[in-house]
Short mmCIF file of C-alpha atoms in Angstrom, two decimals:
data_model
loop_
_atom_site.label_atom_id
_atom_site.label_comp_id
_atom_site.label_asym_id
_atom_site.label_seq_id
_atom_site.Cartn_x
_atom_site.Cartn_y
_atom_site.Cartn_z
CA MET A 1 70.62 141.03 -35.38
CA LEU A 2 69.49 142.48 -38.71
CA THR A 3 66.98 145.29 -38.62
CA LYS A 4 65.47 147.18 -41.50
CA GLU A 5 68.08 149.92 -40.91
CA THR A 6 71.03 147.52 -41.28
CA LEU A 7 72.93 147.71 -44.59
CA VAL A 8 73.65 144.24 -45.92
CA VAL A 9 76.46 145.72 -48.03
CA ALA A 10 78.50 148.25 -46.08
CA ALA A 11 78.68 151.88 -47.15
CA ILE A 12 81.77 153.12 -48.99
CA LYS A 13 83.60 156.37 -48.35
CA HIS A 14 84.61 157.14 -51.94
CA GLY A 15 83.68 155.30 -55.11
CA THR A 16 80.80 154.02 -57.19
CA VAL A 17 77.62 152.16 -56.32
CA ILE A 18 75.85 150.20 -59.05
CA ASP A 19 72.32 149.54 -57.83
CA HIS A 20 69.17 147.90 -59.21
CA ILE A 21 71.05 145.16 -61.00
CA PRO A 22 68.80 142.20 -61.95
CA ALA A 23 69.34 139.40 -59.45
CA GLY A 24 72.16 137.10 -60.45
CA LYS A 25 73.87 139.49 -62.89
CA ALA A 26 76.44 141.11 -60.57
CA MET A 27 79.29 138.73 -61.40
CA ARG A 28 78.77 139.21 -65.14
CA ILE A 29 78.85 142.96 -64.67
CA THR A 30 82.06 142.60 -62.68
CA HIS A 31 83.62 140.89 -65.69
CA ILE A 32 82.21 143.34 -68.23
CA LEU A 33 83.62 146.31 -66.36
CA GLY A 34 86.94 144.61 -65.66
CA LEU A 35 86.49 145.16 -61.95
CA TYR A 36 88.40 142.01 -61.00
CA CYS A 37 91.57 144.03 -61.78
CA HIS A 38 90.64 146.73 -59.29
CA GLN A 39 93.11 146.90 -56.38
CA LYS A 40 90.70 148.28 -53.79
CA GLN A 41 87.69 146.76 -52.07
CA ILE A 42 84.71 145.66 -54.09
CA SER A 43 81.55 144.64 -52.24
CA ILE A 44 78.93 142.59 -54.01
CA GLY A 45 75.45 141.82 -52.79
CA ILE A 46 73.48 139.12 -54.58
CA ASN A 47 69.74 138.48 -54.29
CA LEU A 48 69.13 141.41 -51.98
CA PRO A 49 65.53 142.41 -51.26
CA SER A 50 64.30 145.29 -53.43
CA ASN A 51 61.09 147.28 -53.33
CA ILE A 52 61.36 147.92 -57.08
CA LEU A 53 62.73 144.65 -58.46
CA GLY A 54 61.72 142.18 -55.77
CA ARG A 55 65.27 140.87 -55.74
CA LYS A 56 68.39 142.68 -56.92
CA ASP A 57 72.17 142.63 -56.99
CA LEU A 58 74.39 145.48 -55.89
CA ILE A 59 78.03 146.38 -56.45
CA LYS A 60 80.08 148.91 -54.50
CA VAL A 61 83.49 149.84 -55.84
CA GLU A 62 85.85 151.58 -53.45
CA ASP A 63 88.01 154.45 -54.71
CA ARG A 64 86.93 154.38 -58.31
CA GLU A 65 84.47 156.68 -60.02
CA LEU A 66 83.11 154.92 -63.08
CA SER A 67 82.15 157.18 -65.96
CA ALA A 68 78.85 157.05 -67.80
CA GLU A 69 80.67 155.80 -70.89
CA GLU A 70 82.14 152.90 -68.93
CA VAL A 71 78.99 151.78 -67.19
CA ASN A 72 76.69 152.17 -70.20
CA GLN A 73 78.31 149.00 -71.55
CA ILE A 74 76.34 147.03 -68.93
CA ALA A 75 73.05 148.30 -70.29
CA ILE A 76 72.45 145.06 -72.17
CA VAL A 77 72.60 143.14 -68.89
CA ALA A 78 71.20 145.70 -66.44
CA PRO A 79 69.16 148.24 -68.41
CA ASP A 80 67.56 149.76 -65.30
CA ALA A 81 70.67 149.99 -63.14
CA THR A 82 71.45 153.24 -61.37
CA ILE A 83 74.90 154.61 -60.72
CA SER A 84 75.79 156.68 -57.67
CA ILE A 85 79.11 158.43 -57.24
CA VAL A 86 80.08 158.65 -53.56
CA ARG A 87 82.49 161.09 -51.91
CA ASP A 88 83.00 161.19 -48.14
CA PHE A 89 80.06 158.83 -47.68
CA GLU A 90 77.76 161.28 -49.53
CA ILE A 91 76.17 160.66 -52.94
CA THR A 92 77.42 163.52 -55.10
CA LYS A 93 76.13 162.32 -58.47
CA LYS A 94 73.48 159.87 -59.58
CA PHE A 95 72.56 158.73 -63.09
CA LYS A 96 70.83 155.92 -64.92
CA ILE A 97 72.28 153.51 -67.43
CA VAL A 98 71.78 154.45 -71.06
CA LEU A 99 72.05 151.90 -73.86
CA PRO A 100 75.00 153.08 -76.00
CA ASP A 101 75.05 153.21 -79.80
CA VAL A 102 77.96 150.77 -80.02
CA ILE A 103 78.81 147.79 -77.81
CA GLU A 104 82.35 146.52 -78.14
CA SER A 105 84.04 143.34 -77.02
CA ILE A 106 81.62 142.08 -74.39
CA VAL A 107 79.05 140.20 -76.50
CA GLN A 108 79.69 137.11 -78.59
CA CYS A 109 78.00 136.96 -82.00
CA THR A 110 75.26 134.33 -82.17
CA ASN A 111 76.13 133.53 -85.80
CA GLN A 112 78.48 130.57 -85.66
CA GLN A 113 79.65 131.36 -89.20
CA CYS A 114 80.70 134.88 -88.25
CA ILE A 115 84.44 135.54 -88.58
CA THR A 116 84.50 136.80 -84.98
CA ASN A 117 83.81 133.26 -83.76
CA HIS A 118 86.79 131.90 -85.67
CA GLU A 119 89.51 134.53 -85.36
CA SER A 120 90.82 136.78 -82.63
CA ILE A 121 88.69 139.82 -83.41
CA GLU A 122 86.97 142.13 -80.93
CA THR A 123 83.26 142.09 -81.59
CA VAL A 124 81.46 145.30 -82.44
CA PHE A 125 77.70 145.62 -82.33
CA PHE A 126 75.62 148.57 -83.42
CA VAL A 127 72.56 149.09 -81.26
CA GLU A 128 69.39 149.60 -83.28
CA GLN A 129 66.59 151.18 -81.32
CA GLN A 130 63.95 151.80 -83.94
CA ARG A 131 61.71 149.18 -82.39
CA LYS A 132 60.41 148.61 -78.88
CA MET A 133 63.01 145.93 -78.32
CA PRO A 134 66.57 147.13 -79.02
CA ARG A 135 68.57 144.87 -81.30
CA LEU A 136 72.26 144.41 -81.89
CA ARG A 137 73.68 144.30 -85.42
CA CYS A 138 77.05 142.62 -85.78
CA LYS A 139 79.45 144.94 -87.62
CA TYR A 140 81.01 141.94 -89.36
CA CYS A 141 78.30 139.47 -90.38
CA ASN A 142 75.42 141.96 -90.30
CA GLN A 143 73.24 139.58 -88.30
CA LEU A 144 70.64 141.14 -86.03
CA THR A 145 70.10 139.76 -82.53
CA ASP A 146 67.41 140.71 -80.04
CA LEU A 147 68.84 141.54 -76.63
CA PRO A 148 67.07 138.64 -74.82
CA ASP A 149 68.63 136.21 -77.34
CA ILE A 150 72.17 137.07 -76.34
CA GLN A 151 73.46 133.94 -74.67
CA LYS A 152 77.18 134.35 -74.55
CA PHE A 153 79.40 137.06 -73.26
CA ARG A 154 83.09 137.22 -73.77
CA VAL A 155 85.11 136.26 -70.72
CA PHE A 156 88.29 138.19 -70.18
CA SER A 157 91.23 136.67 -68.39
CA MET B 1 83.80 160.14 -119.90
CA ILE B 2 82.70 160.76 -116.32
CA THR B 3 85.34 162.84 -114.57
CA GLU B 4 84.35 163.12 -110.94
CA THR B 5 84.51 160.28 -108.47
CA THR B 6 83.95 160.05 -104.73
CA PHE B 7 84.99 156.44 -104.45
CA LEU B 8 88.75 156.80 -104.16
CA SER B 9 90.19 154.45 -101.51
CA ARG B 10 86.78 153.37 -100.24
CA ASP B 11 85.94 149.74 -99.54
CA LEU B 12 82.96 147.88 -100.97
CA ILE B 13 81.83 145.43 -98.30
CA THR B 14 78.03 145.62 -98.30
CA ILE B 15 75.49 146.85 -100.80
CA ASP B 16 74.02 149.01 -98.02
CA SER B 17 77.15 151.14 -98.02
CA LEU B 18 76.22 152.44 -101.46
CA SER B 19 73.70 155.23 -101.89
CA LYS B 20 71.41 155.36 -104.89
CA ASP B 21 73.72 157.94 -106.48
CA ASP B 22 76.72 155.67 -105.88
CA ILE B 23 74.98 152.78 -107.60
CA ILE B 24 73.97 154.94 -110.55
CA GLN B 25 77.51 156.22 -110.95
CA ILE B 26 78.94 152.69 -110.94
CA LEU B 27 76.42 151.58 -113.56
CA ASP B 28 77.11 154.66 -115.70
CA VAL B 29 80.88 154.08 -115.61
CA ALA B 30 80.34 150.41 -116.44
CA ALA B 31 78.23 151.37 -119.45
CA GLU B 32 80.92 153.80 -120.57
CA LEU B 33 83.66 151.17 -120.26
CA LYS B 34 81.53 148.60 -122.09
CA SER B 35 81.15 150.85 -125.10
CA ASN B 36 84.59 152.54 -124.87
CA PRO B 37 87.26 150.19 -123.50
CA GLN B 38 90.14 151.90 -121.68
CA PRO B 39 93.13 149.52 -121.77
CA ASN B 40 95.57 151.73 -119.85
CA LEU B 41 93.55 153.31 -117.04
CA LEU B 42 95.09 151.14 -114.30
CA GLN B 43 98.52 150.58 -115.73
CA GLY B 44 101.05 149.82 -113.00
CA GLN B 45 98.40 148.90 -110.42
CA ILE B 46 98.16 145.45 -108.83
CA LEU B 47 95.03 143.59 -107.76
CA ALA B 48 95.31 140.91 -105.06
CA SER B 49 92.77 138.23 -105.90
CA CYS B 50 92.19 136.39 -102.59
CA PHE B 51 89.72 133.59 -103.12
CA PHE B 52 89.54 131.27 -100.12
CA GLU B 53 86.46 129.62 -101.67
CA PRO B 54 85.86 128.23 -105.17
CA SER B 55 84.79 130.69 -107.86
CA THR B 56 84.76 130.84 -111.62
CA ARG B 57 82.93 133.87 -112.85
CA THR B 58 83.66 136.28 -110.02
CA ARG B 59 87.36 135.56 -109.79
CA LEU B 60 87.99 135.40 -113.52
CA SER B 61 85.93 138.50 -114.24
CA PHE B 62 87.81 140.53 -111.62
CA GLU B 63 91.13 139.31 -112.96
CA ALA B 64 90.11 139.93 -116.57
CA ALA B 65 88.78 143.35 -115.60
CA MET B 66 92.13 144.30 -114.10
CA HIS B 67 94.14 142.97 -117.04
CA ARG B 68 91.90 144.72 -119.58
CA LEU B 69 92.48 148.02 -117.77
CA GLY B 70 96.25 147.58 -118.03
CA GLY B 71 96.81 146.38 -114.46
CA SER B 72 98.26 143.13 -113.04
CA VAL B 73 96.95 140.40 -110.78
CA ILE B 74 98.46 138.34 -107.98
CA GLY B 75 96.67 135.97 -105.63
CA PHE B 76 95.18 132.55 -105.15
CA SER B 77 92.02 130.64 -105.98
CA GLU B 78 91.63 128.43 -102.91
CA GLY B 79 92.52 128.74 -99.26
CA ASP B 80 94.24 125.35 -98.98
CA ILE B 81 97.31 126.49 -100.88
CA THR B 82 97.92 129.49 -98.65
CA SER B 83 99.37 129.87 -95.18
CA THR B 84 95.81 129.60 -93.90
CA LYS B 85 96.43 125.86 -94.00
CA LYS B 86 99.30 126.46 -91.57
CA GLY B 87 96.98 128.35 -89.25
CA GLU B 88 97.74 131.91 -90.33
CA SER B 89 94.96 134.31 -89.41
CA LEU B 90 92.98 136.17 -92.03
CA LYS B 91 94.25 139.46 -90.61
CA ASP B 92 97.87 138.43 -91.07
CA SER B 93 97.20 137.22 -94.62
CA MET B 94 95.58 140.50 -95.56
CA LYS B 95 98.41 142.50 -94.03
CA MET B 96 100.82 140.74 -96.38
CA MET B 97 98.57 141.44 -99.35
CA GLU B 98 98.52 145.12 -98.44
CA TYR B 99 102.26 145.30 -98.97
CA TYR B 100 102.14 143.63 -102.37
CA SER B 101 99.10 145.21 -104.03
CA ASP B 102 96.94 148.30 -104.49
CA ILE B 103 93.52 146.71 -104.04
CA ILE B 104 92.23 143.46 -102.53
CA VAL B 105 89.30 141.41 -103.78
CA ILE B 106 88.35 138.73 -101.26
CA ARG B 107 86.01 135.77 -101.19
CA HIS B 108 85.93 133.79 -97.95
CA PRO B 109 83.60 131.19 -96.42
CA LEU B 110 82.99 133.15 -93.20
CA ALA B 111 80.53 136.03 -92.88
CA GLY B 112 82.21 139.27 -91.96
CA SER B 113 85.56 138.26 -93.42
CA ALA B 114 85.59 141.09 -95.94
CA GLN B 115 84.91 143.65 -93.20
CA CYS B 116 87.72 142.11 -91.17
CA ALA B 117 90.04 142.52 -94.14
CA ALA B 118 88.93 146.12 -94.63
CA ASP B 119 89.59 146.90 -90.96
CA THR B 120 93.07 145.43 -91.25
CA VAL B 121 94.45 147.19 -94.35
CA SER B 122 94.56 150.72 -95.68
CA ILE B 123 94.07 149.84 -99.35
CA PRO B 124 90.57 149.32 -100.84
CA VAL B 125 88.90 145.98 -100.19
CA VAL B 126 86.13 144.59 -102.35
CA ASN B 127 83.86 141.86 -100.99
CA ALA B 128 83.51 139.10 -103.58
CA GLY B 129 81.34 137.05 -101.26
CA ASP B 130 81.65 136.41 -97.52
CA GLY B 131 79.94 133.17 -96.53
CA SER B 132 76.18 133.44 -96.89
CA ASN B 133 76.28 137.15 -96.02
CA GLU B 134 76.77 139.43 -99.03
CA HIS B 135 77.94 139.56 -102.64
CA PRO B 136 77.64 143.24 -103.55
CA THR B 137 79.40 143.14 -106.92
CA GLN B 138 76.96 140.48 -108.11
CA THR B 139 74.15 142.82 -107.14
CA LEU B 140 75.71 145.65 -109.12
CA LEU B 141 76.06 143.56 -112.26
CA ASP B 142 72.50 142.29 -111.76
CA LEU B 143 71.24 145.88 -111.58
CA PHE B 144 73.35 146.83 -114.60
CA THR B 145 71.85 143.95 -116.59
CA ILE B 146 68.29 144.75 -115.54
CA ARG B 147 68.78 148.41 -116.46
CA GLU B 148 70.22 147.36 -119.81
CA CYS B 149 67.10 145.26 -120.48
CA TYR B 150 64.53 147.87 -119.54
CA GLY B 151 66.36 151.20 -119.78
CA SER B 152 65.55 151.91 -116.13
CA LEU B 153 65.38 150.26 -112.73
CA ASP B 154 62.27 152.03 -111.51
CA GLU B 155 58.85 150.46 -111.06
CA LEU B 156 59.86 146.96 -112.14
CA SER B 157 58.68 143.62 -110.74
CA ILE B 158 61.27 140.99 -109.93
CA ALA B 159 60.72 137.39 -108.84
CA MET B 160 63.57 135.85 -106.84
CA VAL B 161 63.44 132.08 -107.05
CA GLY B 162 65.14 129.13 -105.40
CA ASP B 163 67.38 129.07 -102.33
CA LEU B 164 66.52 132.43 -100.83
CA LYS B 165 67.67 131.43 -97.36
CA HIS B 166 71.33 130.83 -98.18
CA GLY B 167 71.62 132.89 -101.33
CA ARG B 168 73.73 135.94 -100.64
CA THR B 169 73.06 137.22 -104.14
CA VAL B 170 69.35 137.56 -103.49
CA HIS B 171 69.94 139.08 -100.05
CA SER B 172 72.08 141.84 -101.56
CA LEU B 173 69.81 142.34 -104.59
CA ALA B 174 66.69 142.58 -102.43
CA ARG B 175 68.33 145.24 -100.29
CA ALA B 176 69.41 147.23 -103.31
CA CYS B 177 65.85 147.27 -104.61
CA GLN B 178 64.92 149.75 -101.88
CA HIS B 179 66.37 152.57 -104.00
CA PHE B 180 64.25 151.89 -107.08
CA ASN B 181 60.63 151.21 -106.06
CA ILE B 182 60.84 147.59 -107.21
CA ARG B 183 58.14 145.06 -106.31
CA LEU B 184 59.57 141.74 -105.18
CA PHE B 185 58.12 138.23 -105.34
CA PHE B 186 59.91 135.51 -103.33
CA VAL B 187 59.42 132.01 -104.75
CA SER B 188 60.97 129.17 -102.77
CA PRO B 189 60.36 125.92 -100.91
CA ALA B 190 59.04 126.65 -97.43
CA SER B 191 62.35 125.67 -95.83
CA LEU B 192 64.35 128.05 -98.00
CA GLU B 193 62.43 131.29 -97.64
CA MET B 194 64.03 134.72 -97.58
CA PRO B 195 65.34 135.22 -94.00
CA LYS B 196 63.29 137.24 -91.58
CA TYR B 197 66.05 139.77 -90.97
CA VAL B 198 66.16 140.63 -94.68
CA CYS B 199 62.37 140.91 -94.83
CA ASP B 200 62.35 143.13 -91.75
CA GLU B 201 64.79 145.50 -93.42
CA LEU B 202 62.78 145.54 -96.63
CA ARG B 203 59.62 146.36 -94.72
CA GLU B 204 61.34 149.19 -92.90
CA LYS B 205 62.53 150.60 -96.22
CA GLY B 206 59.06 150.41 -97.74
CA VAL B 207 59.83 147.62 -100.25
CA LYS B 208 56.76 145.58 -101.19
CA TYR B 209 57.23 141.81 -101.30
CA SER B 210 55.24 138.59 -101.09
CA PHE B 211 55.96 134.89 -100.59
CA HIS B 212 55.12 132.14 -103.09
CA HIS B 213 55.88 128.47 -103.63
CA THR B 214 55.35 128.05 -107.39
CA LEU B 215 56.44 129.90 -110.51
CA GLU B 216 52.92 129.84 -111.89
CA GLU B 217 51.85 132.27 -109.19
CA VAL B 218 54.24 134.99 -110.33
CA LEU B 219 55.18 134.48 -113.98
CA PRO B 220 52.44 136.67 -115.53
CA ARG B 221 53.30 139.54 -113.18
CA VAL B 222 57.06 139.97 -113.35
CA ASP B 223 59.59 141.67 -115.62
CA ILE B 224 62.61 139.74 -114.30
CA LEU B 225 62.80 136.11 -113.20
CA TYR B 226 65.92 135.84 -111.05
CA MET B 227 66.62 132.12 -110.63
CA THR B 228 69.07 130.75 -108.09
CA ARG B 229 70.64 127.38 -107.40
CA ILE B 230 69.71 125.33 -104.37
CA GLN B 231 73.09 125.43 -102.66
CA GLU B 232 74.06 121.94 -101.56
CA GLU B 233 77.18 123.20 -99.81
CA ARG B 234 75.04 125.18 -97.35
CA PHE B 235 72.97 122.16 -96.24
CA PRO B 236 73.89 120.15 -93.12
CA SER B 237 73.41 116.81 -94.95
CA ARG B 238 72.99 115.30 -98.41
CA GLU B 239 69.54 114.05 -97.41
CA SER B 240 68.21 117.47 -96.49
CA TYR B 241 69.50 118.84 -99.78
CA GLU B 242 67.92 116.03 -101.83
CA GLN B 243 64.50 116.82 -100.38
CA VAL B 244 64.38 120.27 -101.99
CA LYS B 245 66.91 120.37 -104.80
CA ASP B 246 64.40 120.03 -107.64
CA ALA B 247 61.56 121.83 -105.91
CA ILE B 248 61.30 124.71 -108.39
CA ALA B 249 62.44 124.40 -111.99
CA LEU B 250 61.77 126.51 -115.04
CA THR B 251 60.55 124.95 -118.29
CA PRO B 252 59.87 126.42 -121.76
CA GLU B 253 56.18 125.64 -121.21
CA LEU B 254 56.11 127.62 -117.99
CA LEU B 255 57.84 130.55 -119.67
CA LYS B 256 54.88 130.93 -122.02
CA GLN B 257 52.92 132.20 -119.03
CA GLY B 258 55.32 135.13 -118.67
CA LYS B 259 55.35 138.52 -120.35
CA ASP B 260 56.85 138.75 -123.83
CA GLN B 261 59.66 140.96 -122.52
CA LEU B 262 60.36 138.79 -119.48
CA LYS B 263 64.06 138.21 -118.91
CA VAL B 264 65.50 135.23 -117.02
CA LEU B 265 68.62 135.91 -114.97
CA HIS B 266 70.80 133.60 -112.88
CA PRO B 267 74.06 134.33 -111.03
CA LEU B 268 75.37 130.91 -112.21
CA PRO B 269 76.41 128.17 -111.91
CA ARG B 270 73.05 126.71 -112.79
CA LEU B 271 71.86 123.17 -112.26
CA SER B 272 68.42 121.74 -112.95
CA GLU B 273 66.54 124.95 -112.13
CA ILE B 274 67.20 126.25 -115.68
CA PRO B 275 67.45 123.46 -118.26
CA CYS B 276 69.45 124.05 -121.43
CA SER B 277 66.23 124.20 -123.43
CA ILE B 278 65.73 127.70 -122.01
CA ASP B 279 69.02 128.99 -123.46
CA SER B 280 67.71 129.46 -126.97
CA THR B 281 64.58 131.35 -125.92
CA PRO B 282 64.53 135.16 -126.19
CA HIS B 283 63.98 135.28 -122.44
CA ALA B 284 67.37 133.80 -121.49
CA HIS B 285 69.72 136.57 -120.44
CA TYR B 286 72.00 134.91 -117.88
CA PHE B 287 75.05 134.65 -120.12
CA GLN B 288 74.83 138.33 -121.03
CA GLN B 289 74.48 138.93 -117.29
CA ALA B 290 77.75 137.05 -116.66
CA GLU B 291 79.48 139.06 -119.38
CA ASN B 292 78.37 142.29 -117.72
CA GLY B 293 80.32 141.26 -114.64
CA LEU B 294 83.46 142.25 -116.50
CA TYR B 295 82.33 145.82 -117.10
CA VAL B 296 80.84 146.40 -113.66
CA ARG B 297 83.98 145.11 -111.97
CA GLN B 298 86.10 147.26 -114.25
CA ALA B 299 84.02 150.23 -113.17
CA LEU B 300 84.56 149.41 -109.50
CA LEU B 301 88.29 148.99 -109.86
CA VAL B 302 88.60 152.29 -111.71
CA LEU B 303 86.43 154.20 -109.25
CA LEU B 304 88.25 152.83 -106.20
CA LEU B 305 91.73 153.42 -107.56
CA ARG B 306 91.48 156.66 -109.51
CA ARG B 307 90.49 160.20 -108.60
CA GLU B 308 89.69 161.10 -112.21
CA LEU B 309 88.37 158.88 -114.91
CA CYS B 310 89.63 160.50 -118.10
#
């Protein structure tokens, strides 16, 4: 029987916990970070109750310590996510996601006439943060896109 | 003759990549080459002229510029005759051009294509127009022409007229105006207004601009009337093009409302927006503008390929 002390997603001994993911975004983050290639256990909780978000997703990655540089790429999907590094069941390091200056490969340009939508080219977006709402500028076609307008992410096989 | 250059081996992809000093240096070198031709400066060098889209002035002026500097030209004038028709990627095409030439000039229908080419090769790449994105060399020759007319680029008023939504020439020119305290007037049908993203950038750079729908609103106030063609090829259908194609047209009668020194520019080709009756007026300056493309493109080729200029 579940009690308030019961963890829905089991604790990990060593690895990384990505918490405070907006509900429904965990699978996208798994793709962005390439976690489907990871050989050890990955636990994913979807639509978990959260005091802060109401509902949240959660990812626990066994035996892999993700760096800040790696996880900051998910900032466009989970800007308020927190990262905890776990060793011997203890949290040894905790940090928040920071929107990077450059986002590579994971976002598809919304301009259908951009060369990146016609040829095999990795997308590169420069993050512009002069305004309240960060925007992405495509390195190639120069088009600016507000973060909420990003509809498509690249899927890696 | 100017001796120092910081352009060697750079690319020219967007007008934003040029500082005010860069622009001034290009214009100064162009003026020098216009008055003192240098037929041997680029002897032995090869320009790859890669035009995947139709062009008259831009392609021919680049090729003439190279020849008149003593260099040679290889390339093509439409994508259908290249291996692109067989499915070859742009990156692969550019890689081949890198082996055969010293500099690439590229026009392509897709935005970002020139940047893609620049990322792929180690020789200089010049953007001669990438889709509806940018046309930086047109902007440079526009600025050169305007400076020739008025002796300076500062504190002028310019009306940009016509298809401001699709017109890459006006996008690039508007951006360049940030360096020179130029007041802009945008005259267009409502459906063809200057895009929001361009206006946002102008606002952030402190460029003053306003929107208008008729020439009468702006003619008495401007020094330059920059006319543009309504671009049928950018419209989704013939019908949507027909609705706006004659929306704004200049006439000799309208010109009388302008200043005596007003100059009319156009990147060409022109259609009905400037009738032939304007050609003989002292305001018409679009053919001189086209001629200046030769000198500005010569200046670019020299600056990108040579460390010294004398």
